[in-house]
PDB file of C-alpha atoms in Angstrom:
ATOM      1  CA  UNK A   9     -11.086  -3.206 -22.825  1.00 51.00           C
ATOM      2  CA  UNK A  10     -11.537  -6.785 -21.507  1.00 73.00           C
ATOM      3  CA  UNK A  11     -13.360  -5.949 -18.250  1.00 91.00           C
ATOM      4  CA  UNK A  12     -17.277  -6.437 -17.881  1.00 94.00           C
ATOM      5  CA  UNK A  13     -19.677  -3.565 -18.251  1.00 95.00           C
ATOM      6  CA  UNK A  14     -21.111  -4.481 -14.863  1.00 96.00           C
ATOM      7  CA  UNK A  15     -17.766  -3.984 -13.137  1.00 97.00           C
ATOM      8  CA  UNK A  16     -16.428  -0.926 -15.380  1.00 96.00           C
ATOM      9  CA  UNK A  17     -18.166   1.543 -12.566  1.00 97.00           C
ATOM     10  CA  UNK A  18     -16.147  -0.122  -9.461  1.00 98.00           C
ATOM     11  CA  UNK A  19     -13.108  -0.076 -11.454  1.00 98.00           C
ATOM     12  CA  UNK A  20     -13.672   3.458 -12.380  1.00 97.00           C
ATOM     13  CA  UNK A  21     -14.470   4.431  -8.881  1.00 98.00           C
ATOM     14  CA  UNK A  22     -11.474   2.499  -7.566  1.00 98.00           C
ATOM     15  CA  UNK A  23      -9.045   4.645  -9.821  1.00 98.00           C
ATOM     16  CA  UNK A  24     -11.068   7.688  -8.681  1.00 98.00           C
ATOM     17  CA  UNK A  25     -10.436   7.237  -5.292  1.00 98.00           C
ATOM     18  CA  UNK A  26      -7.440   5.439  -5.075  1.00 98.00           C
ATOM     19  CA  UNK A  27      -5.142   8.441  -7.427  1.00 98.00           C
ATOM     20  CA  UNK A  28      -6.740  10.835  -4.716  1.00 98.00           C
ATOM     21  CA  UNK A  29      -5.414   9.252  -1.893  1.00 98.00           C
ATOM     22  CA  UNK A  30      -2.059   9.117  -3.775  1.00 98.00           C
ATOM     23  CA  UNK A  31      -2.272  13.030  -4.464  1.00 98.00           C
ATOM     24  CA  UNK A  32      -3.004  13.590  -0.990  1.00 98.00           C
ATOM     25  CA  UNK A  33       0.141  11.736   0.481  1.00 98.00           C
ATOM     26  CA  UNK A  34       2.402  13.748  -1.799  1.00 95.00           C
ATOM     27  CA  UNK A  35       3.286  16.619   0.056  1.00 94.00           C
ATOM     28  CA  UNK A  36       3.169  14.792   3.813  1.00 96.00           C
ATOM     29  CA  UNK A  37       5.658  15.057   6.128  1.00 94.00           C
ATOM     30  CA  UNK A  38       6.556  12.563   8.030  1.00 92.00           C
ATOM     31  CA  UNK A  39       4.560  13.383  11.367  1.00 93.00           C
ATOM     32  CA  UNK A  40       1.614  14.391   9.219  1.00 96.00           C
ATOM     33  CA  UNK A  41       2.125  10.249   8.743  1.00 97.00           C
ATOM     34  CA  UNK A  42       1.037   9.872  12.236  1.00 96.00           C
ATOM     35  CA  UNK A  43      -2.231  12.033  12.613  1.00 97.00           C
ATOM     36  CA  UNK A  44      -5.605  10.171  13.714  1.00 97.00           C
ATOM     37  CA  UNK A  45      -8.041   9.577  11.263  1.00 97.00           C
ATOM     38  CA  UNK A  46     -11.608   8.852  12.013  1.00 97.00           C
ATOM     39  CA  UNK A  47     -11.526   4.940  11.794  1.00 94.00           C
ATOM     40  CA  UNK A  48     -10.650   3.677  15.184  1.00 88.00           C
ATOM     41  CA  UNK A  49      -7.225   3.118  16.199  1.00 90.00           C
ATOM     42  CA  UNK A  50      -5.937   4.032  12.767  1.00 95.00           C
ATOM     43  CA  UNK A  51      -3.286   6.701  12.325  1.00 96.00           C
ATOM     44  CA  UNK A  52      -3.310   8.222   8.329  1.00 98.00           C
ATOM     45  CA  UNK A  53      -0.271   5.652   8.068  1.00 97.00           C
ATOM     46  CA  UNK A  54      -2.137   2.901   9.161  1.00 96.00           C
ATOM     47  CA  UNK A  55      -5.601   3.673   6.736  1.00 98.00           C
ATOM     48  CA  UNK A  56      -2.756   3.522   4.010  1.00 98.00           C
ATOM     49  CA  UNK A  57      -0.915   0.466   5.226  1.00 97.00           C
ATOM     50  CA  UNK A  58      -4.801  -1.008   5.090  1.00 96.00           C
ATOM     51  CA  UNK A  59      -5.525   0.105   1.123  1.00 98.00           C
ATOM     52  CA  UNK A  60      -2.485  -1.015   0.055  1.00 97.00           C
ATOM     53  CA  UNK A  61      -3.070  -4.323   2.289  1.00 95.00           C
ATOM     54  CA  UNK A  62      -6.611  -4.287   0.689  1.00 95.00           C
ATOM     55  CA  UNK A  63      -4.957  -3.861  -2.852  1.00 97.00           C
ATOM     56  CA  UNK A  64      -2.643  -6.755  -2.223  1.00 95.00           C
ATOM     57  CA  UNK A  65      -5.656  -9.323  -1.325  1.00 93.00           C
ATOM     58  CA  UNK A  66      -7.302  -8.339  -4.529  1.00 94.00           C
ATOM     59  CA  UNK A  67      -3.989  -9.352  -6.160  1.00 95.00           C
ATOM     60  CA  UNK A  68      -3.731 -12.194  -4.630  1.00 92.00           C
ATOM     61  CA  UNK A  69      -0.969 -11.722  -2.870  1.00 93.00           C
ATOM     62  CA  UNK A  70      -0.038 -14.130   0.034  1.00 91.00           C
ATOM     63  CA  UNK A  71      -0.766 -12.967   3.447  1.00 87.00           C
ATOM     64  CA  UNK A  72       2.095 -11.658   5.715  1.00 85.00           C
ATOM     65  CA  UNK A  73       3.718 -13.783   8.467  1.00 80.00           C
ATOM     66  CA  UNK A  74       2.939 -11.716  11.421  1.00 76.00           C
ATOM     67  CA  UNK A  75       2.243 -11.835  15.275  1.00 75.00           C
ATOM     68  CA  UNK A  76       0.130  -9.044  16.403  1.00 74.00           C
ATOM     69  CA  UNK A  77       0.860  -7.277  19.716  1.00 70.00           C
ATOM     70  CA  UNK A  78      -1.369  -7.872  22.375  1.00 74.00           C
ATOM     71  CA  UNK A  79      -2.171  -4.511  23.307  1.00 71.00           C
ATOM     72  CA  UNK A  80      -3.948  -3.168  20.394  1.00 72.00           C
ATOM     73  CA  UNK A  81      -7.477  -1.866  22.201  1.00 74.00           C
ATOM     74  CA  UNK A  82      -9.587  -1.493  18.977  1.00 77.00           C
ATOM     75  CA  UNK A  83      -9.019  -4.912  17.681  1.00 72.00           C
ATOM     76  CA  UNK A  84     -12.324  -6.780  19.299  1.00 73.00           C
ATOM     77  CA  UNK A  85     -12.875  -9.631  16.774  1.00 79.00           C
ATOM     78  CA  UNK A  86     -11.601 -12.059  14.276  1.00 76.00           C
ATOM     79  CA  UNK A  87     -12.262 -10.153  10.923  1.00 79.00           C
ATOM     80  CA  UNK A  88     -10.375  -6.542  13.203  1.00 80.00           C
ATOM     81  CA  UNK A  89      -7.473  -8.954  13.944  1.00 80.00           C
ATOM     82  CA  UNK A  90      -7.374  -9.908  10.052  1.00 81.00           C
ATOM     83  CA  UNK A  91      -7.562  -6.475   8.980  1.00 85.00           C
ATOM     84  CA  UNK A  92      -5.023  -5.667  11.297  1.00 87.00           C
ATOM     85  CA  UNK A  93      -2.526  -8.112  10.071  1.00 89.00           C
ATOM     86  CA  UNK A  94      -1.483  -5.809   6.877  1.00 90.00           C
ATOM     87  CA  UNK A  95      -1.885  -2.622   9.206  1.00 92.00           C
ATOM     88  CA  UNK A  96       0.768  -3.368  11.779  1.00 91.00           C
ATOM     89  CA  UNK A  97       3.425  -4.694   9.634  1.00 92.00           C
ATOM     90  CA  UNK A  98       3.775  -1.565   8.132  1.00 94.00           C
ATOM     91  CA  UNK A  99       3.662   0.184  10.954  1.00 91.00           C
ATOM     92  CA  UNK A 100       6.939   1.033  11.099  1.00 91.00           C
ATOM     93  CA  UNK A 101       7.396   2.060   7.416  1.00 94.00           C
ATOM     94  CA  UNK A 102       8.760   5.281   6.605  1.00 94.00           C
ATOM     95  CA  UNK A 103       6.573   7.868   4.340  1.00 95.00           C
ATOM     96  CA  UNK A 104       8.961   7.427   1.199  1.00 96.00           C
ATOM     97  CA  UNK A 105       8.327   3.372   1.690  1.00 97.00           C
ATOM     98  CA  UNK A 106       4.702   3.698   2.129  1.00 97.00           C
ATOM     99  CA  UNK A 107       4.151   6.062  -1.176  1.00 97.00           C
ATOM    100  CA  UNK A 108       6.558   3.654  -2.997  1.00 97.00           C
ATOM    101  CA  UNK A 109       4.481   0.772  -2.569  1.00 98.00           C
ATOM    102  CA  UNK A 110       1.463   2.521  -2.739  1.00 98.00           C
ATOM    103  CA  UNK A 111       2.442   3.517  -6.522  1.00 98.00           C
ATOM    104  CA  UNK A 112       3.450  -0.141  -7.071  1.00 98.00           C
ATOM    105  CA  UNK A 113       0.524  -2.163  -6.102  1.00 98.00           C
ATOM    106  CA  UNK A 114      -1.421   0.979  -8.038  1.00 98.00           C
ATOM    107  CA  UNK A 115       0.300   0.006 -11.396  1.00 98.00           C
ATOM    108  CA  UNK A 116      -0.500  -3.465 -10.548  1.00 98.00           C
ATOM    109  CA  UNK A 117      -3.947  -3.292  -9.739  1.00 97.00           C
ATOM    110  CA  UNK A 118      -4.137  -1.632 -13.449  1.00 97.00           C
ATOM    111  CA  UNK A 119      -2.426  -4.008 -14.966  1.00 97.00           C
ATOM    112  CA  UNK A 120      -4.974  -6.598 -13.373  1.00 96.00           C
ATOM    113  CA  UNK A 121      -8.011  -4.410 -14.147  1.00 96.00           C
ATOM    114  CA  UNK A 122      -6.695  -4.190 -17.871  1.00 94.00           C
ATOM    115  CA  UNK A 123      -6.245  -7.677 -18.170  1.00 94.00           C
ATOM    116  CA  UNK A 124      -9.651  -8.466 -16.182  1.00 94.00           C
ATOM    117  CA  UNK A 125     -12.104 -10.944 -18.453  1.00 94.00           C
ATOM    118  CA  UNK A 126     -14.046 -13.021 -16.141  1.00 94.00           C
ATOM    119  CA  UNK A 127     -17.473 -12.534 -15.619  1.00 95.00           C
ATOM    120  CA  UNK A 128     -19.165 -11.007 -12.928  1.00 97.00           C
ATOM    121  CA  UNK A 129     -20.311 -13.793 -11.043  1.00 97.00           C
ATOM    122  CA  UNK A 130     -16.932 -15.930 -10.764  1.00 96.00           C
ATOM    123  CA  UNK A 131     -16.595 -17.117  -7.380  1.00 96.00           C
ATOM    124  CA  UNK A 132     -13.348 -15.182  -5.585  1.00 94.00           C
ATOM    125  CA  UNK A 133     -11.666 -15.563  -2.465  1.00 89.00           C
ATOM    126  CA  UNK A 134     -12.960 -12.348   0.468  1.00 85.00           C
ATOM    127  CA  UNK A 135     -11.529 -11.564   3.956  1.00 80.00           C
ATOM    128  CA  UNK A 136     -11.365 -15.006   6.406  1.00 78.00           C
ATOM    129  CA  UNK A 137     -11.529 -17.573   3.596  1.00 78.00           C
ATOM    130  CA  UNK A 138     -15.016 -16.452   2.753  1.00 86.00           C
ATOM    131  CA  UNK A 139     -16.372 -16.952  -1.181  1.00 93.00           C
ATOM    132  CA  UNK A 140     -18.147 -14.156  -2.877  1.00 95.00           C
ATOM    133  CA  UNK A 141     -18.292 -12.946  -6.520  1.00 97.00           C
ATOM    134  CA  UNK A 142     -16.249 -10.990  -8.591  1.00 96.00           C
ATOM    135  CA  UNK A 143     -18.786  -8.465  -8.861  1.00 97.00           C
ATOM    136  CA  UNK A 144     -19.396  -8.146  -5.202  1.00 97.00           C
ATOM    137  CA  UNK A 145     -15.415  -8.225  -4.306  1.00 96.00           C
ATOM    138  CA  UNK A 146     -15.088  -5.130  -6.243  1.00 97.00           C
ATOM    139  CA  UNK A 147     -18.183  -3.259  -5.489  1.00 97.00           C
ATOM    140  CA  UNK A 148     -17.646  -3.908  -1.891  1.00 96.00           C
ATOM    141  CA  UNK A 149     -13.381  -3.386  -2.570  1.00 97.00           C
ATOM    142  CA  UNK A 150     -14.211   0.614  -4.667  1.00 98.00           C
ATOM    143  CA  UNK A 151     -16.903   1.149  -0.769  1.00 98.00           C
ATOM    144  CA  UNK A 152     -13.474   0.646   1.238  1.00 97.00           C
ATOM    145  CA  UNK A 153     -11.541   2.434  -0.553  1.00 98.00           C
ATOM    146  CA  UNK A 154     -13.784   5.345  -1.440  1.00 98.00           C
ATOM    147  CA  UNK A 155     -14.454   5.317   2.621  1.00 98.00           C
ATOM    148  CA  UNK A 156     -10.947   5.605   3.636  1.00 98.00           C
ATOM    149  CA  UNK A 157      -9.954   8.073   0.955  1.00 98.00           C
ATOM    150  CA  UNK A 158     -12.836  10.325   3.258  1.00 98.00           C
ATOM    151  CA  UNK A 159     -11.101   9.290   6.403  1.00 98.00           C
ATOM    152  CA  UNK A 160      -8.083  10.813   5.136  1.00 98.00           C
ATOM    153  CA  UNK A 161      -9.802  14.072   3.825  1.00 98.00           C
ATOM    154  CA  UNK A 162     -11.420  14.129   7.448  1.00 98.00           C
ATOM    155  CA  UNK A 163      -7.551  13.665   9.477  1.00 98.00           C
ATOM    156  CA  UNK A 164      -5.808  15.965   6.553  1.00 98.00           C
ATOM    157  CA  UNK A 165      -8.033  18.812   6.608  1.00 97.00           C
ATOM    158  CA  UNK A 166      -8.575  18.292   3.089  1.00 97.00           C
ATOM    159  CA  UNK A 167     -12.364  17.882   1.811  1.00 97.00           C
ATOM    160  CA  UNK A 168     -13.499  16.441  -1.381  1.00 98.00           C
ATOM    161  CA  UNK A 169     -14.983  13.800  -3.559  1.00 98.00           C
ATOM    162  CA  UNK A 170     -18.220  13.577  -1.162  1.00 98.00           C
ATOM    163  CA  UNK A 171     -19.724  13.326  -5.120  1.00 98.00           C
ATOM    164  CA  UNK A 172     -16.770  11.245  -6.623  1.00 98.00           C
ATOM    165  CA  UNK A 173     -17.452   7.586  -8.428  1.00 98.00           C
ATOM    166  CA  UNK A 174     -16.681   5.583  -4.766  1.00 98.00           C
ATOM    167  CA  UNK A 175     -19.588   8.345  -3.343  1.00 98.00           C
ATOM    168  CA  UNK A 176     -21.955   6.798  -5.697  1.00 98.00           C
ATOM    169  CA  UNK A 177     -20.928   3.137  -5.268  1.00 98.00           C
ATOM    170  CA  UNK A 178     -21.247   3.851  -1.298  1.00 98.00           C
ATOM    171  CA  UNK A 179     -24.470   5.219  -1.132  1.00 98.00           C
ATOM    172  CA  UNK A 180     -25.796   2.173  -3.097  1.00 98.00           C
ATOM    173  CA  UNK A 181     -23.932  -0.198  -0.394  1.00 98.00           C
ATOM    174  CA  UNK A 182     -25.479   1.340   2.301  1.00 98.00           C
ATOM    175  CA  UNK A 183     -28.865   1.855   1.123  1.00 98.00           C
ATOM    176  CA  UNK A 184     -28.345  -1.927   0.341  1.00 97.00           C
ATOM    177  CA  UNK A 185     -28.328  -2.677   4.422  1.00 97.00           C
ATOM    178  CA  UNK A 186     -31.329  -0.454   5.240  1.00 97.00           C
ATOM    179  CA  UNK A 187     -33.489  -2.813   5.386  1.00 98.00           C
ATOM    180  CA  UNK A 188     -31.699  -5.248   7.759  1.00 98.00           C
ATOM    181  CA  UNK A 189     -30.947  -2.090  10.049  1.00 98.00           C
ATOM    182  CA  UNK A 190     -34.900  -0.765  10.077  1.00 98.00           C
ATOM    183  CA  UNK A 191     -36.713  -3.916  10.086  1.00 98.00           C
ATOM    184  CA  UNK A 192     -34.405  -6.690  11.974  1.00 97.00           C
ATOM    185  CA  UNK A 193     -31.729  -4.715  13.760  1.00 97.00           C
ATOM    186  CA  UNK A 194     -33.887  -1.694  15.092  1.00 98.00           C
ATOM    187  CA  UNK A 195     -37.075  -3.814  14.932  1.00 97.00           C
ATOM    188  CA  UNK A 196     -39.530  -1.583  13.515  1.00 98.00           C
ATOM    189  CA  UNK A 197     -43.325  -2.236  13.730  1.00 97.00           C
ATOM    190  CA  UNK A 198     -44.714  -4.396  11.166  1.00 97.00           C
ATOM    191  CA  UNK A 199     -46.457  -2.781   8.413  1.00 96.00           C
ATOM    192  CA  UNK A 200     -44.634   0.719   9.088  1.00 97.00           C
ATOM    193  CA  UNK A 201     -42.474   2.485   7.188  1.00 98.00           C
ATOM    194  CA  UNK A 202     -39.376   4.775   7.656  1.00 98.00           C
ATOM    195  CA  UNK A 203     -38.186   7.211   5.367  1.00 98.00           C
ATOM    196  CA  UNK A 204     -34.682   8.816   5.267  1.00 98.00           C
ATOM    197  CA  UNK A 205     -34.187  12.452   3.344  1.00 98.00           C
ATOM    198  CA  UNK A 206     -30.664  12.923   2.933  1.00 98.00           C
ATOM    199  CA  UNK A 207     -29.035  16.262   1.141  1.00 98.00           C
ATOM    200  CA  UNK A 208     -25.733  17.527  -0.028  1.00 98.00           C
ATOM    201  CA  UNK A 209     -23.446  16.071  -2.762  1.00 98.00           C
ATOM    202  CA  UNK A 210     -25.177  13.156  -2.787  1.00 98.00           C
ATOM    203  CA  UNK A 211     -29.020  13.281  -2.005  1.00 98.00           C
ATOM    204  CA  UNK A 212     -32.218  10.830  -1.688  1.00 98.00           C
ATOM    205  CA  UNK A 213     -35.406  10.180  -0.422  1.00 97.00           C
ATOM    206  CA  UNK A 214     -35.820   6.603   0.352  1.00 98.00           C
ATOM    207  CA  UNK A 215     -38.469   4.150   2.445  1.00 98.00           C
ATOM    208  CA  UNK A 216     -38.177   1.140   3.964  1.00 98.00           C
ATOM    209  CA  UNK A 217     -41.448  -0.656   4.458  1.00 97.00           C
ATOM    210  CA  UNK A 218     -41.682  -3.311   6.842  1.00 98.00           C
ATOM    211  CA  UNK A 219     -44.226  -6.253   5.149  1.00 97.00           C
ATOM    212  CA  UNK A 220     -46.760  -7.805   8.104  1.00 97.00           C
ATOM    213  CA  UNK A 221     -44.112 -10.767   8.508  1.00 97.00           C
ATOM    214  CA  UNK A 222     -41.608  -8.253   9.869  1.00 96.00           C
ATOM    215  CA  UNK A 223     -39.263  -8.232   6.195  1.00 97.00           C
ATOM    216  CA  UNK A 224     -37.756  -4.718   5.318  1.00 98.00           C
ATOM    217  CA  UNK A 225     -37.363  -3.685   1.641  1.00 98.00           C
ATOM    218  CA  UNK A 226     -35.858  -0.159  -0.087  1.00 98.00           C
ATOM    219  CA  UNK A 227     -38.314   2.099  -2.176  1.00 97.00           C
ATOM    220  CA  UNK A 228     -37.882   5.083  -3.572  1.00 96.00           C
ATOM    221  CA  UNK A 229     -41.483   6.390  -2.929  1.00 92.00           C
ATOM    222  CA  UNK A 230     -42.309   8.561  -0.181  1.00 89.00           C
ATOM    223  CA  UNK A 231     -44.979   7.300   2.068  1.00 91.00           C
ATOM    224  CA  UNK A 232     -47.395   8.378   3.830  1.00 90.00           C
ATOM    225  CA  UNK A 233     -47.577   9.149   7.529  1.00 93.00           C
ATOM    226  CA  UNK A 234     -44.228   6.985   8.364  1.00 97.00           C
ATOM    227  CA  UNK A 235     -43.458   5.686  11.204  1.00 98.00           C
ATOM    228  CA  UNK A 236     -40.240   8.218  11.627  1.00 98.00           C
ATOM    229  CA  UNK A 237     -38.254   9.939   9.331  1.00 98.00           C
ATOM    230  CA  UNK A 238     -34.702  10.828   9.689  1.00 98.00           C
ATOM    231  CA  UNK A 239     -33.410  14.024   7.881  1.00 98.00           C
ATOM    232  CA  UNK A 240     -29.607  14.394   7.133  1.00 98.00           C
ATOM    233  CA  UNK A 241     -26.765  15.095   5.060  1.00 98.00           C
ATOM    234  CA  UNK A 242     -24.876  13.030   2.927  1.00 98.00           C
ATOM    235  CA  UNK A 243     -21.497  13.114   4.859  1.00 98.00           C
ATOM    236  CA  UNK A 244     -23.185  12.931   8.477  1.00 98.00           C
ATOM    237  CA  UNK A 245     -25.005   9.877   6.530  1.00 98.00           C
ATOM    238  CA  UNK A 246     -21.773   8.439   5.806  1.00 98.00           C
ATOM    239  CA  UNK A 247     -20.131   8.980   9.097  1.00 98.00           C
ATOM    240  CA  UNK A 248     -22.654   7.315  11.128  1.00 98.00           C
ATOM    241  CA  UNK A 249     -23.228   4.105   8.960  1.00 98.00           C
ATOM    242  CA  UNK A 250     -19.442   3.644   8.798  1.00 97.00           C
ATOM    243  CA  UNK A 251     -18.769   4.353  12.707  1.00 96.00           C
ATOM    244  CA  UNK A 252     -16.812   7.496  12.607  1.00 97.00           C
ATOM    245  CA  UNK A 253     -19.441   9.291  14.812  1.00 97.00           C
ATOM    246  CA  UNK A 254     -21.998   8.668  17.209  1.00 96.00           C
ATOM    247  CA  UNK A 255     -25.415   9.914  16.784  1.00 97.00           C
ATOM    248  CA  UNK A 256     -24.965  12.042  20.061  1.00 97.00           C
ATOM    249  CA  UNK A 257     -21.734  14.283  18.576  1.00 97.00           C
ATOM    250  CA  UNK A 258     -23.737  14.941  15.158  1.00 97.00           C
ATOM    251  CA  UNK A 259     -27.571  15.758  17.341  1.00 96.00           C
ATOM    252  CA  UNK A 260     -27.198  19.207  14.845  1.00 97.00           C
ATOM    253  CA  UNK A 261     -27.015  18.003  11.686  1.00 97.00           C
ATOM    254  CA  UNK A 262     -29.647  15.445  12.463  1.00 97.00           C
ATOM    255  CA  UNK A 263     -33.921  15.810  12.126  1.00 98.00           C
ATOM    256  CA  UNK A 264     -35.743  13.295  13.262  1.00 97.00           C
ATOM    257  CA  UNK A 265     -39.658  13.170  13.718  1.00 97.00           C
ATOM    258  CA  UNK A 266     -41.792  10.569  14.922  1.00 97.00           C
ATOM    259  CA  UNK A 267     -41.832   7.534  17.111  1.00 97.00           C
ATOM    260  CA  UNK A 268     -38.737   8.650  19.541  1.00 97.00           C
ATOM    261  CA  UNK A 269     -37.858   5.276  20.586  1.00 98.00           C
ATOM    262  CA  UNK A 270     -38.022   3.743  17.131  1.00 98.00           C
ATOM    263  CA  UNK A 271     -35.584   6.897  15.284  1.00 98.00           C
ATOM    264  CA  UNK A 272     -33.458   5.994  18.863  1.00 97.00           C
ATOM    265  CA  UNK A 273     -33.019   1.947  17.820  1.00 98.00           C
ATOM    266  CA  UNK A 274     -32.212   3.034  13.949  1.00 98.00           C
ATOM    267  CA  UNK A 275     -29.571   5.321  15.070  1.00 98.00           C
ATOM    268  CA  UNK A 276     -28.065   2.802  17.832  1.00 97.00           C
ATOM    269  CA  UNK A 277     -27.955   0.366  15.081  1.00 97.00           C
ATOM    270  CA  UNK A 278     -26.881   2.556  12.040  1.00 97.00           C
ATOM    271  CA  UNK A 279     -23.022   1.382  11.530  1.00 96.00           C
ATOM    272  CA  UNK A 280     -23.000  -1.278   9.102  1.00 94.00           C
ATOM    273  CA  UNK A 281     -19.178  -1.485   8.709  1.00 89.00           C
ATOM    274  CA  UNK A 282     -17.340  -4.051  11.022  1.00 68.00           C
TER     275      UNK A 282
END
């Protein structure tokens, strides 16, 4: 095996997540094809259309030639209407097409990952012409994935993998833009800190601590007499930093204690997806 031991886990996770989605297309029929999912706008055909689009830029594919209607109300900005490029061309794909090239681009992507030797720092090309490395193309590429494998679950009726390989990259993304959400985003008072207790499949206890210049960073130690704490569990967690719920539809599985206006601003500011 060629590939890097720093980029085995995202590979792994990828597979994990990506043979789950396949299993759960299997049986569809074709108007299951056109049930809502959780991301906005996106019909289960659509989240697919986007892996497989998703797959295709880590391929290096070319981009398709496409014109976008006008009408589509949840594209808002330039990186929704790229997104949305390999969503709507598809969108009149039937389910045998969409498996098809689902299974394809699969085998392709493993052919890649077999045959992967760079190192985890070479420079690759992300979404809008933007540069980033290998390592962080991946890591963020197994988040997506993982994330829309749940958005499926979530439209399908059909739980799962809230523990998986992509559960365990995800958590590490998002714990990764705490910071930025506590200390610049929600603007929490300088030396404070917040700690968020979050249970289930996955589970943590993590602070931020905002420095006396205002900076954020991610602890693992508890601290004492925060500022606010928020209590949750892991899929709520995961539903509210990606945007599939507002804080106000999960109030129940949601603790909070402290400074009300502060555990207000963290929760107005909580989706870190665009």
């Amino acid at each position: 095996m060629s590939l890097h031991p720093t980029l085995q886990p995202y590979a792994d996770a990828w597979t994990h997540s990506v043979e789950a989605i396949s299993e759960l297309l299997q049986p569809l029929a074709e108007a299951e094809w056109n049930r809502r999912t959780p991301c906005p706008g996106w019909s289960v055909r659509d989240v697919v259309s986007h892996v497989i689009g998703l797959d295709c830029e880590m391929l290096g594919d070319p981009r398709p030639i496409h014109s976008l209607p006008r009408d589509l109300f949840h594209v808002t900005n330039e990186h929704q209407r790229y997104m949305e490029m390999q969503v709507d061309v598809r969108r009149h794909h039937t389910a045998p097409e969409m498996t098809s090239e689902l299974e394809y681009v699969i085998i392709r992507r493993n052919r890649q990952l077999r045959n992967e030797s760079r190192d985890p720092g070479t420079k690759v090309r992300g979404p809008l012409g933007s540069e980033l490395t290998l390592e962080e193309s991946m890591r963020r590429h197994a988040f997506d994935v993982w994330v829309h494998e749940q958005d499926l679950r979530t439209a399908l009726g059909r739980p799962g993998s809230l523990d998986s390989p992509g559960a365990l990259v995800a958590r590490d993304v998002l714990l990764g833009e705490l910071p930025r959400v506590v200390a610049e985003d929600a603007q929490a008072p300088r030396s404070s800190a917040v700690v968020f207790d979050v249970h289930g499949p996955v589970e943590f206890l993590r602070t931020i601590r905002v420095d006396i210049q205002g900076r954020g960073t991610l602890e693992t130690a508890p601290a004492l007499g925060p500022a606010a704490t928020l209590t949750l569990d892991w899929e709520t967690y995961v539903r509210l930093a990606c945007g599939r719920v507002t804080p106000e539809s999960v109030s129940d599985r949601l603790k909070t204690e402290g400074d009300p206006e502060l555990t207000a601003a963290i929760l107005r500011n909580f989706t870190v997806t665009q």
